[in-house]
Amino acid sequence: MIRVLLADDQSLVRAGFKALLDAQPDIEVAGEAADGEEALRRVRELRPDVVLMDIRMPALDGLAATRRITDDEALRGVKVVMLTTFELDEYVFEAIRAGASGFLVKDTEPDELLRAVRAVVEGDALLSPGVTRRLIAEFAARSKEPAAEGALAELTEREREVMALVGIGLSNEEIARRLVVSPLTAKTHVSRTMVKLGARDRAQLVVLAYESGLVRPGWLG
């Protein structure tokens, strides 16, 4: 059973998500929170698998709450999906960098929300359809000077190649076609790369790809 915490200051939004999630045989809403401070308390108390976290909340915003969750080693197993009203929310970039596993717009289709919850539990990043490339482009525009590639020393050449393809926004299926391997093989390479680098998920792998200099602005084709 996948346990979800809903963190949003709008009770109507929480009620809608709760009704949808609780109707699934493999998902349950473990708790709710109306602001970031309450979300932190509830996460520490309930240890949910996934937090659906609104970016803009009173007391403590979702971005700050996400940083505290992802910085806490005891909460390493908790995945955060940010909720936003607009696909190009100015805080989405910082949310991914803070350790969120992805983000969804609040008016996303029900099936997409359910897929998101299940995907992040499996270690996949989740971004609303059509946003991945734009988000990466935004990261590229804001990215600091690449750090030394020492962090990538443990990776094989194939793993570096796969990481670069993740960095430009390709899915496992697209990577498989590019490298002429099976999707399962591509997924295995991605998983091993994340383990070696201590990345929480694909979203963090994208960040590391840019920060290490493995991928640079303009490599979006």
Short mmCIF file of C-alpha atoms in Angstrom, two decimals:
data_model
loop_
_atom_site.label_atom_id
_atom_site.label_comp_id
_atom_site.label_asym_id
_atom_site.label_seq_id
_atom_site.Cartn_x
_atom_site.Cartn_y
_atom_site.Cartn_z
CA MET A 1 0.00 0.00 0.00
CA ILE A 2 1.38 3.42 -1.02
CA ARG A 3 0.86 5.95 1.76
CA VAL A 4 0.38 9.59 0.71
CA LEU A 5 0.41 12.85 2.68
CA LEU A 6 -1.53 15.77 1.18
CA ALA A 7 -0.09 19.21 1.94
CA ASP A 8 -2.16 22.10 0.56
CA ASP A 9 -3.73 25.12 2.22
CA GLN A 10 -6.94 24.69 0.20
CA SER A 11 -9.24 22.15 1.84
CA LEU A 12 -11.17 21.66 -1.40
CA VAL A 13 -8.01 20.64 -3.24
CA ARG A 14 -7.10 18.18 -0.49
CA ALA A 15 -10.62 16.73 -0.51
CA GLY A 16 -10.53 16.17 -4.26
CA PHE A 17 -7.15 14.47 -4.18
CA LYS A 18 -8.13 12.39 -1.16
CA ALA A 19 -11.28 11.07 -2.84
CA LEU A 20 -9.33 10.07 -5.94
CA LEU A 21 -6.40 8.47 -4.10
CA ASP A 22 -8.43 6.61 -1.48
CA ALA A 23 -10.50 5.02 -4.26
CA GLN A 24 -7.40 3.15 -5.48
CA PRO A 25 -6.73 -0.37 -4.14
CA ASP A 26 -2.99 0.28 -3.76
CA ILE A 27 -3.00 3.88 -2.41
CA GLU A 28 -4.21 5.45 0.83
CA VAL A 29 -4.09 9.00 2.18
CA ALA A 30 -2.21 8.69 5.46
CA GLY A 31 -2.72 12.32 6.50
CA GLU A 32 -3.22 15.95 5.52
CA ALA A 33 -1.56 19.29 6.26
CA ALA A 34 -2.63 22.88 5.62
CA ASP A 35 0.81 24.52 5.72
CA GLY A 36 4.50 23.68 5.50
CA GLU A 37 5.12 23.46 9.23
CA GLU A 38 2.26 21.03 9.70
CA ALA A 39 3.47 19.07 6.68
CA LEU A 40 6.89 18.62 8.29
CA ARG A 41 5.35 17.46 11.56
CA ARG A 42 3.08 15.01 9.79
CA VAL A 43 5.88 13.64 7.60
CA ARG A 44 8.02 12.95 10.67
CA GLU A 45 5.08 11.38 12.45
CA LEU A 46 3.62 9.29 9.62
CA ARG A 47 6.63 8.60 7.35
CA PRO A 48 4.53 8.51 4.15
CA ASP A 49 5.89 7.18 0.88
CA VAL A 50 4.86 10.28 -1.07
CA VAL A 51 4.05 13.89 -0.17
CA LEU A 52 1.92 15.90 -2.59
CA MET A 53 3.20 19.35 -1.60
CA ASP A 54 1.74 22.68 -2.68
CA ILE A 55 4.48 25.20 -3.48
CA ARG A 56 2.70 28.21 -1.98
CA MET A 57 1.47 27.72 1.59
CA PRO A 58 1.37 29.89 4.73
CA ALA A 59 3.73 29.56 7.75
CA LEU A 60 6.33 27.65 5.72
CA ASP A 61 6.12 27.33 1.96
CA GLY A 62 6.33 24.02 0.14
CA LEU A 63 9.81 24.72 -1.19
CA ALA A 64 11.31 25.23 2.28
CA ALA A 65 9.42 22.24 3.63
CA THR A 66 10.74 20.10 0.78
CA ARG A 67 14.34 21.13 1.51
CA ARG A 68 13.95 20.11 5.15
CA ILE A 69 12.47 16.76 4.20
CA THR A 70 15.11 15.91 1.60
CA ASP A 71 17.94 17.11 3.88
CA ASP A 72 16.81 14.80 6.70
CA GLU A 73 18.54 11.45 6.37
CA ALA A 74 15.82 9.83 8.48
CA LEU A 75 13.27 10.81 5.83
CA ARG A 76 15.28 9.64 2.83
CA GLY A 77 12.54 7.25 1.75
CA VAL A 78 9.94 10.02 1.48
CA LYS A 79 9.35 11.31 -2.05
CA VAL A 80 7.99 14.81 -2.66
CA VAL A 81 5.90 15.81 -5.67
CA MET A 82 5.30 19.55 -5.87
CA LEU A 83 1.87 20.88 -6.80
CA THR A 84 1.58 24.15 -8.68
CA THR A 85 -1.11 26.16 -10.43
CA PHE A 86 1.07 26.98 -13.45
CA GLU A 87 3.37 24.65 -15.41
CA LEU A 88 6.12 27.28 -15.57
CA ASP A 89 5.90 28.31 -11.94
CA GLU A 90 9.05 30.27 -11.06
CA TYR A 91 9.69 28.00 -8.09
CA VAL A 92 9.59 24.70 -9.98
CA PHE A 93 13.28 24.94 -10.86
CA GLU A 94 14.26 25.46 -7.23
CA ALA A 95 11.92 22.66 -6.12
CA ILE A 96 13.68 20.12 -8.33
CA ARG A 97 17.06 21.35 -7.11
CA ALA A 98 15.83 21.10 -3.51
CA GLY A 99 15.20 17.40 -4.01
CA ALA A 100 11.60 17.13 -5.17
CA SER A 101 10.93 14.11 -7.35
CA GLY A 102 8.91 16.16 -9.77
CA PHE A 103 5.88 18.38 -10.02
CA LEU A 104 2.32 18.41 -11.28
CA VAL A 105 -0.10 21.16 -12.14
CA LYS A 106 -3.19 21.03 -9.93
CA ASP A 107 -5.58 20.57 -12.84
CA THR A 108 -3.73 17.51 -14.13
CA GLU A 109 -5.82 14.57 -15.31
CA PRO A 110 -6.71 12.02 -12.58
CA ASP A 111 -4.83 9.22 -14.36
CA GLU A 112 -1.70 11.40 -14.49
CA LEU A 113 -1.88 12.06 -10.76
CA LEU A 114 -2.18 8.36 -10.01
CA ARG A 115 0.69 7.58 -12.37
CA ALA A 116 2.77 10.22 -10.60
CA VAL A 117 2.27 8.72 -7.17
CA ARG A 118 3.14 5.24 -8.38
CA ALA A 119 6.09 6.43 -10.47
CA VAL A 120 7.92 8.30 -7.73
CA VAL A 121 7.62 5.34 -5.38
CA GLU A 122 9.49 3.34 -8.03
CA GLY A 123 12.24 5.98 -8.10
CA ASP A 124 11.20 7.71 -11.31
CA ALA A 125 10.99 11.47 -11.69
CA LEU A 126 7.62 12.88 -12.60
CA LEU A 127 7.05 16.06 -14.57
CA SER A 128 3.82 17.22 -16.16
CA PRO A 129 3.61 16.27 -19.85
CA GLY A 130 5.51 18.56 -22.16
CA VAL A 131 7.41 20.34 -19.41
CA THR A 132 10.60 18.28 -19.15
CA ARG A 133 12.52 20.00 -21.93
CA ARG A 134 11.49 23.48 -20.79
CA LEU A 135 12.49 22.72 -17.21
CA ILE A 136 15.89 21.45 -18.35
CA ALA A 137 16.36 24.52 -20.51
CA GLU A 138 15.57 26.68 -17.49
CA PHE A 139 18.07 24.74 -15.40
CA ALA A 140 20.67 25.20 -18.11
CA ALA A 141 20.09 28.95 -18.18
CA ARG A 142 20.54 29.27 -14.42
CA SER A 143 23.19 26.62 -13.91
CA LYS A 144 26.38 27.59 -12.16
CA GLU A 145 29.81 26.81 -13.59
CA PRO A 146 30.28 23.03 -13.83
CA ALA A 147 32.00 21.38 -10.91
CA ALA A 148 34.89 18.98 -11.39
CA GLU A 149 33.86 15.65 -12.88
CA GLY A 150 35.36 13.75 -9.96
CA ALA A 151 31.92 12.81 -8.76
CA LEU A 152 31.46 10.80 -11.95
CA ALA A 153 34.67 8.80 -11.56
CA GLU A 154 32.83 5.64 -10.54
CA LEU A 155 30.67 5.61 -13.64
CA THR A 156 31.42 3.50 -16.68
CA GLU A 157 31.49 5.15 -20.09
CA ARG A 158 28.06 3.70 -20.87
CA GLU A 159 26.68 5.01 -17.58
CA ARG A 160 28.02 8.48 -18.37
CA GLU A 161 26.39 8.26 -21.78
CA VAL A 162 23.08 7.24 -20.23
CA MET A 163 23.30 9.98 -17.62
CA ALA A 164 23.84 12.57 -20.35
CA LEU A 165 20.75 11.33 -22.18
CA VAL A 166 18.72 11.53 -18.97
CA GLY A 167 20.12 15.03 -18.61
CA ILE A 168 18.68 16.16 -21.94
CA GLY A 169 15.26 14.84 -20.98
CA LEU A 170 15.04 11.42 -22.65
CA SER A 171 12.86 8.67 -21.19
CA ASN A 172 14.09 5.09 -20.76
CA GLU A 173 12.35 4.14 -24.00
CA GLU A 174 14.02 7.00 -25.89
CA ILE A 175 17.41 6.13 -24.40
CA ALA A 176 16.91 2.51 -25.44
CA ARG A 177 16.21 3.55 -29.03
CA ARG A 178 19.18 5.93 -29.10
CA LEU A 179 21.59 3.26 -27.81
CA VAL A 180 19.91 0.32 -29.57
CA VAL A 181 19.31 -1.60 -26.35
CA SER A 182 16.17 -2.84 -24.60
CA PRO A 183 14.17 -0.50 -22.34
CA LEU A 184 14.97 -2.81 -19.42
CA THR A 185 18.71 -2.46 -20.11
CA ALA A 186 18.34 1.32 -20.29
CA LYS A 187 16.42 1.35 -17.00
CA THR A 188 19.13 -0.81 -15.38
CA HIS A 189 21.86 1.61 -16.47
CA VAL A 190 19.86 4.56 -15.11
CA SER A 191 19.25 2.78 -11.79
CA ARG A 192 22.92 1.84 -11.36
CA THR A 193 23.98 5.40 -12.14
CA MET A 194 21.60 6.78 -9.51
CA VAL A 195 22.89 4.31 -6.92
CA LYS A 196 26.54 5.17 -7.61
CA LEU A 197 25.88 8.91 -7.36
CA GLY A 198 23.46 8.71 -4.44
CA ALA A 199 20.74 10.38 -6.51
CA ARG A 200 17.22 10.13 -5.13
CA ASP A 201 15.63 9.87 -8.59
CA ARG A 202 15.88 10.98 -12.22
CA ALA A 203 15.15 14.60 -11.38
CA GLN A 204 18.23 14.78 -9.18
CA LEU A 205 20.21 12.94 -11.85
CA VAL A 206 19.37 15.77 -14.27
CA VAL A 207 20.68 18.31 -11.74
CA LEU A 208 23.90 16.32 -11.26
CA ALA A 209 24.36 16.00 -15.02
CA TYR A 210 24.46 19.79 -15.34
CA GLU A 211 26.38 20.52 -12.15
CA SER A 212 29.12 18.04 -13.10
CA GLY A 213 29.43 19.54 -16.57
CA LEU A 214 28.47 16.26 -18.24
CA VAL A 215 25.62 18.12 -19.94
CA ARG A 216 25.82 21.77 -20.87
CA PRO A 217 23.32 24.40 -22.02
CA GLY A 218 22.33 23.92 -25.63
CA TRP A 219 22.45 20.11 -25.56
CA LEU A 220 18.70 19.75 -25.82
CA GLY A 221 18.41 18.09 -29.20
#
